[in-house]
PDB file of C-alpha atoms in Angstrom:
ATOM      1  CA  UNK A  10       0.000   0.000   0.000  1.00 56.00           C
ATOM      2  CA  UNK A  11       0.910   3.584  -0.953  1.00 62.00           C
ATOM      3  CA  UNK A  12       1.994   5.782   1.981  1.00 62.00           C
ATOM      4  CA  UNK A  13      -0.685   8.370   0.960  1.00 56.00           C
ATOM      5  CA  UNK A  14      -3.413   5.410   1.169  1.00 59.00           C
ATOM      6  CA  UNK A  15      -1.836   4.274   4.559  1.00 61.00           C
ATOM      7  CA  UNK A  16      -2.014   8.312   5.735  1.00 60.00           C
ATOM      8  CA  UNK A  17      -5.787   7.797   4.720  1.00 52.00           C
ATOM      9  CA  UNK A  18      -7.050   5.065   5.871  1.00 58.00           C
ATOM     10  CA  UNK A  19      -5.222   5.767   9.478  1.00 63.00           C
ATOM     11  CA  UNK A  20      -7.254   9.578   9.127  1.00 63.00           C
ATOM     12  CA  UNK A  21     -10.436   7.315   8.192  1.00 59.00           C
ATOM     13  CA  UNK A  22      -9.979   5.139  10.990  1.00 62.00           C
ATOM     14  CA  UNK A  23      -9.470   8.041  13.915  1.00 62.00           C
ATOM     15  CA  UNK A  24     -12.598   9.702  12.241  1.00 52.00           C
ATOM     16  CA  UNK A  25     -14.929   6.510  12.596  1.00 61.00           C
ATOM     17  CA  UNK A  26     -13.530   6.244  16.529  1.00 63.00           C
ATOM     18  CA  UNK A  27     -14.080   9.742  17.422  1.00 60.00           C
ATOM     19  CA  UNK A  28     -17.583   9.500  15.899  1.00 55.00           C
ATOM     20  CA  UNK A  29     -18.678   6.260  17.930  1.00 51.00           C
ATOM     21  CA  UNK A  30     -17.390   8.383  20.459  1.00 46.00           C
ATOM     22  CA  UNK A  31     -19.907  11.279  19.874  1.00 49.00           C
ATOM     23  CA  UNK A  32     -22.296   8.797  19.703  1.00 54.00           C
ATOM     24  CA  UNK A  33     -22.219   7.381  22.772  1.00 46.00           C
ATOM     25  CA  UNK A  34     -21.328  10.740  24.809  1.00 50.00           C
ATOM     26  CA  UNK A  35     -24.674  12.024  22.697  1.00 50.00           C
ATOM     27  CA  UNK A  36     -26.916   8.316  23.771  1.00 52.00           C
ATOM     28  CA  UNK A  37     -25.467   8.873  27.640  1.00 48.00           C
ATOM     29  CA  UNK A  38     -26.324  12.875  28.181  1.00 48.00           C
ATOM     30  CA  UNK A  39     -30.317  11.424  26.441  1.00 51.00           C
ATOM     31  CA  UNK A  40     -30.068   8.631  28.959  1.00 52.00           C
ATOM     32  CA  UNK A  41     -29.501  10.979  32.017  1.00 49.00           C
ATOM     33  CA  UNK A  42     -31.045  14.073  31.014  1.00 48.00           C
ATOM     34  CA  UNK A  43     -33.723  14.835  33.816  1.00 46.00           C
ATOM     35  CA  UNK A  44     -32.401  11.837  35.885  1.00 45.00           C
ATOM     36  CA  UNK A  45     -31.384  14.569  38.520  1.00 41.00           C
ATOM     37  CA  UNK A  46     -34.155  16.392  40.422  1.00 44.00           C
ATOM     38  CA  UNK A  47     -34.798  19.849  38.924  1.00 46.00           C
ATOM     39  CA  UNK A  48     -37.140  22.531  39.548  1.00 51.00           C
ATOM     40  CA  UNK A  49     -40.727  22.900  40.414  1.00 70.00           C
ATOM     41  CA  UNK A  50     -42.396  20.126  38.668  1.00 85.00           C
ATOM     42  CA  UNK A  51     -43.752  17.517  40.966  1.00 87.00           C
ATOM     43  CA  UNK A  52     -45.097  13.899  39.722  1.00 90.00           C
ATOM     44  CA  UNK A  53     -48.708  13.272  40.645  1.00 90.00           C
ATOM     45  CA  UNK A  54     -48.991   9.900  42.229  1.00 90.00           C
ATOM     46  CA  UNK A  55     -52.360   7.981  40.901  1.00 91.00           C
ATOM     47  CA  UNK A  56     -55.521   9.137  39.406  1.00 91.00           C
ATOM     48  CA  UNK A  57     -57.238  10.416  42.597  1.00 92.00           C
ATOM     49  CA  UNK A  58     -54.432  12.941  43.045  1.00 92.00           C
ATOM     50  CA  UNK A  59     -55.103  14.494  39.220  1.00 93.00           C
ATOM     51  CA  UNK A  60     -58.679  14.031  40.068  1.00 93.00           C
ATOM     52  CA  UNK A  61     -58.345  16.462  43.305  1.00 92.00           C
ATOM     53  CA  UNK A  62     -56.165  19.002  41.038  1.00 92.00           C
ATOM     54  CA  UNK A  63     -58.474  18.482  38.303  1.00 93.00           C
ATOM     55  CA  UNK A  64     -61.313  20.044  40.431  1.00 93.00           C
ATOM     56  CA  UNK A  65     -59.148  22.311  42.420  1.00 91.00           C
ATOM     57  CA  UNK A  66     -57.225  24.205  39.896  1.00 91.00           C
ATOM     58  CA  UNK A  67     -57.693  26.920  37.333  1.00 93.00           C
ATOM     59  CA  UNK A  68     -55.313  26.015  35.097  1.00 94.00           C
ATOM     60  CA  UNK A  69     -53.150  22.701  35.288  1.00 94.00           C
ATOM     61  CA  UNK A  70     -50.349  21.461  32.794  1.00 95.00           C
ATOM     62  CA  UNK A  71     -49.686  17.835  32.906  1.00 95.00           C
ATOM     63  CA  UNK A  72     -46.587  16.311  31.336  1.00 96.00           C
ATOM     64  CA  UNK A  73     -47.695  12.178  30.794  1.00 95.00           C
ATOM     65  CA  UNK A  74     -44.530  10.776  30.736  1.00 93.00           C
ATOM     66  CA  UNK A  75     -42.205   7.575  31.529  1.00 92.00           C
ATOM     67  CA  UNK A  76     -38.708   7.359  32.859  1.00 89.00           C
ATOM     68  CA  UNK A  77     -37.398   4.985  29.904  1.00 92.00           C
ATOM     69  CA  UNK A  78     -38.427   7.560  27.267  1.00 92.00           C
ATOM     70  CA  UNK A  79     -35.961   9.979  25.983  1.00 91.00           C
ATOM     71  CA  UNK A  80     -38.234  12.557  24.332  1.00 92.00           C
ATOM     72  CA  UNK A  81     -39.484  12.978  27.642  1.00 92.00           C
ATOM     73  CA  UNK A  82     -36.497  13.453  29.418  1.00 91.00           C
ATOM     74  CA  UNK A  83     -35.975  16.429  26.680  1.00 92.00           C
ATOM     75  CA  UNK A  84     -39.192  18.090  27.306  1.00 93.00           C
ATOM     76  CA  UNK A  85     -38.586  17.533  31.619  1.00 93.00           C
ATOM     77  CA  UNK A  86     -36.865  20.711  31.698  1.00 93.00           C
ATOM     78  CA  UNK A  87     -39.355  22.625  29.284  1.00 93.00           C
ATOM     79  CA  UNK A  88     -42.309  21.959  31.846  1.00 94.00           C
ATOM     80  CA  UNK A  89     -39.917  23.222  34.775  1.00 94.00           C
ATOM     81  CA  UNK A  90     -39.154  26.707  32.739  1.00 94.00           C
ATOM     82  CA  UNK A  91     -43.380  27.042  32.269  1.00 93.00           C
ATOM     83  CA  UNK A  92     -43.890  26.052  36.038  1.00 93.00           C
ATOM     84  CA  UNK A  93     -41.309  28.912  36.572  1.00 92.00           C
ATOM     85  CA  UNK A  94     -42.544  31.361  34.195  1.00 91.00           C
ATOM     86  CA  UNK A  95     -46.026  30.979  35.260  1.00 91.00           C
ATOM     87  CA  UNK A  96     -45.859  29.647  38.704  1.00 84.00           C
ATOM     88  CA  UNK A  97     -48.678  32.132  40.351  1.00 86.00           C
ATOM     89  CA  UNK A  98     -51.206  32.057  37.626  1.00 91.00           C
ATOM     90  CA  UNK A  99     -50.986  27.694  36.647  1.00 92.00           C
ATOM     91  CA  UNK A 100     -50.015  24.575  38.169  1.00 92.00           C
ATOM     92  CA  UNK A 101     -47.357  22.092  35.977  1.00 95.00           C
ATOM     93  CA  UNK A 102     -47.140  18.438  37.282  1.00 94.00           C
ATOM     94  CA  UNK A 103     -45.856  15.256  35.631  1.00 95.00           C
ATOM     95  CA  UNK A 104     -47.774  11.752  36.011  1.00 94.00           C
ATOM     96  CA  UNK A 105     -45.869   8.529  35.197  1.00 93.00           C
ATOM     97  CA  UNK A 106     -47.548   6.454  32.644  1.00 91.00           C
ATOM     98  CA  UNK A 107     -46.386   3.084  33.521  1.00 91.00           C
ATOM     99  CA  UNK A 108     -47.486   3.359  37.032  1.00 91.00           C
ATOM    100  CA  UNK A 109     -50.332   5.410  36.221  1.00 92.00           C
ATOM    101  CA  UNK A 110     -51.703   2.968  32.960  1.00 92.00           C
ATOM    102  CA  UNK A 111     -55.839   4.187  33.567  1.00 93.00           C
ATOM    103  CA  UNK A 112     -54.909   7.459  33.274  1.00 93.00           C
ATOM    104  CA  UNK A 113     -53.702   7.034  30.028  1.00 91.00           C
ATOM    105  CA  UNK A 114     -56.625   5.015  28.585  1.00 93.00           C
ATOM    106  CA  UNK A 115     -58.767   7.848  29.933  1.00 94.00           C
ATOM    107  CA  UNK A 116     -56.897  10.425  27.903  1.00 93.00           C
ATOM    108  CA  UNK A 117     -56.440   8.619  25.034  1.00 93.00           C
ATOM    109  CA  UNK A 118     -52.606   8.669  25.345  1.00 92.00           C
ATOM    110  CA  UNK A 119     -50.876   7.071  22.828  1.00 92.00           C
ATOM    111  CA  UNK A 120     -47.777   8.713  22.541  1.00 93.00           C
ATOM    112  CA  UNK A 121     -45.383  10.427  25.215  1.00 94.00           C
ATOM    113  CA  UNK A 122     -43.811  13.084  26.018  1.00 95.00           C
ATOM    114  CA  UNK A 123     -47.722  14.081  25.912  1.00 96.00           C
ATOM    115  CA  UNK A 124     -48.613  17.412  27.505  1.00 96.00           C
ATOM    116  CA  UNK A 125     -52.032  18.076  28.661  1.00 97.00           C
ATOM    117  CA  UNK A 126     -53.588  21.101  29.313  1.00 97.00           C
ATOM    118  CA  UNK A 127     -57.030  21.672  31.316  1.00 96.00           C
ATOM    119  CA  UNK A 128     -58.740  25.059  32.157  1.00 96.00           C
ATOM    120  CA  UNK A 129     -61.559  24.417  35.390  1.00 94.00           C
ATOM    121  CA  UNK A 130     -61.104  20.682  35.105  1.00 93.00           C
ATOM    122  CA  UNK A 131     -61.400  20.448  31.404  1.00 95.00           C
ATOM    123  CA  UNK A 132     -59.114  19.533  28.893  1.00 96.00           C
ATOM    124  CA  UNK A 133     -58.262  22.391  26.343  1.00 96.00           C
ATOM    125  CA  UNK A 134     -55.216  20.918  24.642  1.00 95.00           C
ATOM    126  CA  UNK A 135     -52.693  18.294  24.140  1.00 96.00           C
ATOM    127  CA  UNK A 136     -49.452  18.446  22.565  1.00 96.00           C
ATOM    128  CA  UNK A 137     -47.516  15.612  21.999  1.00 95.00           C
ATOM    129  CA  UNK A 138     -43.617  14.949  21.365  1.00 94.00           C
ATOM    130  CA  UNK A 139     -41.048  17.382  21.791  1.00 94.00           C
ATOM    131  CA  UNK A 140     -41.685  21.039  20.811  1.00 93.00           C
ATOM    132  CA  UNK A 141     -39.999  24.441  20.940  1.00 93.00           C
ATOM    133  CA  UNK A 142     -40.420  25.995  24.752  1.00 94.00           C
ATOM    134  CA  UNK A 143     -42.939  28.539  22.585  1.00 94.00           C
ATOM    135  CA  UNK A 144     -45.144  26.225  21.658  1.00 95.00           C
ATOM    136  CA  UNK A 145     -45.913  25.048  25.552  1.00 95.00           C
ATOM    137  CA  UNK A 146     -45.931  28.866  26.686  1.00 95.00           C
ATOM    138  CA  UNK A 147     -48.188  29.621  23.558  1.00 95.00           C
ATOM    139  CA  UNK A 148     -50.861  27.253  24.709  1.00 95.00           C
ATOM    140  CA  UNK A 149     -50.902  28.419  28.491  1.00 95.00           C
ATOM    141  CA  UNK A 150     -50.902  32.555  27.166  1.00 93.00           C
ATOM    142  CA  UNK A 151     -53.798  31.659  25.010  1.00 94.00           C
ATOM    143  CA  UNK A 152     -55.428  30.140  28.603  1.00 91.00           C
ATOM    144  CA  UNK A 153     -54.895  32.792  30.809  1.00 90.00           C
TER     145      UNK A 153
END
């Protein structure tokens, strides 16, 4: 082999590891984004809890989630900006859909992240996947 095609392939070769490399740094920060407590957002334990909130507040955002799904561990920190941005005037809370399997038959849920809103106990919206921060805070403006 030519020493031009050995500088090559040995270039080709150190590009292929560092981009395994990027891949897996890019698969662990999904993996363990939102693993770590943050913010305001609280996880509503069963259906009788989001019943109570259901008839006790205005305006409630509810993220309907699971902790194997990366989309929703991209959207985690999206729900804790709204619950910061509009702490006094709504209420944000996650519910987990595996322990929580009812609830999701009630709403229809078929795909997660899925983001539920509800104005006096009645739901108003639902967005599902992950969306631009604007999108979330568009649908809670339009509420207020």
């Amino acid at each position: 082999m030519s020493p031009f095609c050995d500088t090559v392939a040995q270039e080709y070769s150190e590009l292929i590891e560092i981009g395994w490399l990027l891949m897996h740094i890019s698969i662990s920060i999904i993996n363990n984004f939102g693993d770590t407590p943050m913010g305001t957002v609280t996880f509503i334990q069963d259906e009788t809890e989001l019943d109570l909130l259901l008839a006790n507040e205005s305006l409630l955002v509810v993220d309907f989630t699971a902790s194997w799904c990366g989309p929703c561990k991209l959207v985690a920190p999206l729900m804790d900006q709204l619950a910061e941005e509009y702490g006094d005037q709504i209420k944000v809370f996650k519910l987990d859909l595996d322990s929580n399997k009812p609830v999701a038959k009630r709403f229809s849920i078929k795909s997660i992240p899925a983001i539920l809103f509800f104005k006096d106990g009645e739901l108003t919206e639902t967005l599902i996947g992950v969306k631009p921060y604007e999108d979330f805070s568009s649908v809670v403006a339009g509420l207020l």
